[in-house]
Short mmCIF file of C-alpha atoms in Angstrom, two decimals:
data_model
loop_
_atom_site.label_atom_id
_atom_site.label_comp_id
_atom_site.label_asym_id
_atom_site.label_seq_id
_atom_site.Cartn_x
_atom_site.Cartn_y
_atom_site.Cartn_z
CA MET M 357 42.24 126.97 54.62
CA GLU M 358 39.69 126.62 57.38
CA THR M 359 40.65 124.94 60.62
CA SER M 360 38.62 124.35 63.71
CA SER M 361 39.43 126.60 66.58
CA PRO M 362 40.54 125.05 69.89
CA VAL M 363 37.97 127.25 71.61
CA ASN M 364 35.25 125.84 69.38
CA ASN M 365 36.36 122.29 70.15
CA LEU M 366 36.42 123.01 73.88
CA SER M 367 32.91 124.44 73.83
CA HIS M 368 31.65 121.31 72.08
CA MET M 369 33.43 119.15 74.65
CA ALA M 370 31.99 121.24 77.47
CA GLU M 371 28.48 120.72 76.15
CA TYR M 372 29.12 116.99 75.96
CA PHE M 373 30.64 116.73 79.42
CA ASN M 374 27.83 118.74 81.03
CA VAL M 375 25.51 115.82 80.35
CA ASP M 376 24.97 113.87 83.56
CA ARG M 377 25.52 110.23 82.59
CA GLU M 378 23.90 108.98 85.79
CA ALA M 379 20.78 111.03 85.08
CA ILE M 380 20.70 109.60 81.56
CA PHE M 381 21.02 106.08 82.99
CA GLU M 382 18.12 106.76 85.37
CA GLU M 383 16.08 107.99 82.41
CA ILE M 384 16.93 104.77 80.57
CA VAL M 385 15.75 102.75 83.58
CA GLU M 386 12.47 104.71 83.77
CA ARG M 387 11.78 104.43 80.04
CA GLY M 388 12.81 100.79 80.00
CA ARG M 389 10.43 99.97 82.83
CA ALA M 390 7.59 101.82 81.06
CA GLN M 391 8.34 100.15 77.71
CA GLY M 392 8.93 96.67 79.13
CA VAL M 393 12.54 96.46 77.93
CA THR M 394 13.93 93.14 79.18
CA THR M 395 16.51 92.06 76.59
CA GLN M 396 20.01 93.39 76.08
CA GLU M 397 19.27 94.10 72.42
CA THR M 398 16.26 96.29 73.21
CA TYR M 399 18.20 97.89 76.08
CA ASN M 400 20.99 98.85 73.65
CA ASP M 401 18.39 100.34 71.28
CA LEU M 402 16.94 102.31 74.19
CA VAL M 403 20.39 103.67 75.12
CA GLU M 404 20.78 105.01 71.59
CA GLU M 405 17.22 106.41 71.60
CA VAL M 406 17.75 108.30 74.88
CA ILE M 407 21.09 109.77 73.76
CA GLU M 408 19.53 110.90 70.49
CA SER M 409 16.60 112.49 72.35
CA HIS M 410 19.07 114.56 74.38
CA ARG M 411 20.85 115.51 71.16
CA ALA M 412 17.50 116.52 69.57
CA VAL M 413 16.72 118.99 72.37
CA GLY M 414 20.24 120.44 72.28
CA GLU M 415 21.55 118.99 75.55
CA ILE M 416 24.22 117.21 73.51
CA HIS M 417 25.71 119.18 70.63
CA ASP M 418 25.37 117.64 67.16
CA ASP M 419 29.15 117.56 66.77
CA SER M 420 29.79 115.97 70.15
CA PRO M 421 31.06 112.40 70.01
CA THR M 422 28.77 110.13 72.00
CA GLU M 423 30.38 106.75 71.31
CA ASP M 424 32.10 106.63 74.72
CA MET M 425 28.93 107.55 76.58
CA GLU M 426 26.90 105.05 74.55
CA GLU M 427 29.46 102.31 75.20
CA GLN M 428 29.52 103.08 78.92
CA LEU M 429 25.72 103.04 79.16
CA ARG M 430 25.48 99.81 77.16
CA GLY M 431 27.97 98.34 79.63
CA ARG M 432 25.47 99.00 82.42
CA TRP M 433 23.07 96.27 81.24
CA THR M 434 23.61 94.36 84.51
CA ASP M 435 22.91 97.52 86.54
CA TYR M 436 19.77 98.06 84.47
CA LYS M 437 18.52 94.52 85.15
CA GLU M 438 19.21 94.94 88.87
CA SER M 439 17.34 98.26 88.91
CA LEU M 440 14.28 96.52 87.49
CA GLY M 441 14.67 93.43 89.68
CA LEU M 442 15.30 91.18 86.69
CA ASP M 443 17.38 88.03 86.99
CA ASP M 444 17.40 84.45 85.70
CA ALA M 445 14.49 83.56 88.00
CA GLN M 446 12.46 86.58 86.82
CA PRO M 447 13.59 87.52 83.29
CA GLN M 448 10.45 89.56 82.53
CA LEU M 449 8.80 92.58 84.14
#
């Protein structure tokens, strides 16, 4: 019977926790500005895209759970809008 080793699990967690969530948010803001992302739906898609790009280059291990990070970043929609200067008076870039 094969079981996962606690050391293995810790190394996966370490790889996940080494990712700087604030840096990822800043990357989302930069990409969103460049791509003209102004709706929450496209913002949520961008969050997923950026996380997957970090996974593709090995900054986030394939086995690392990213749901919490994705949920936290999706919850920053208001911060994102403020970073771009978007509000009800100016909903577009």
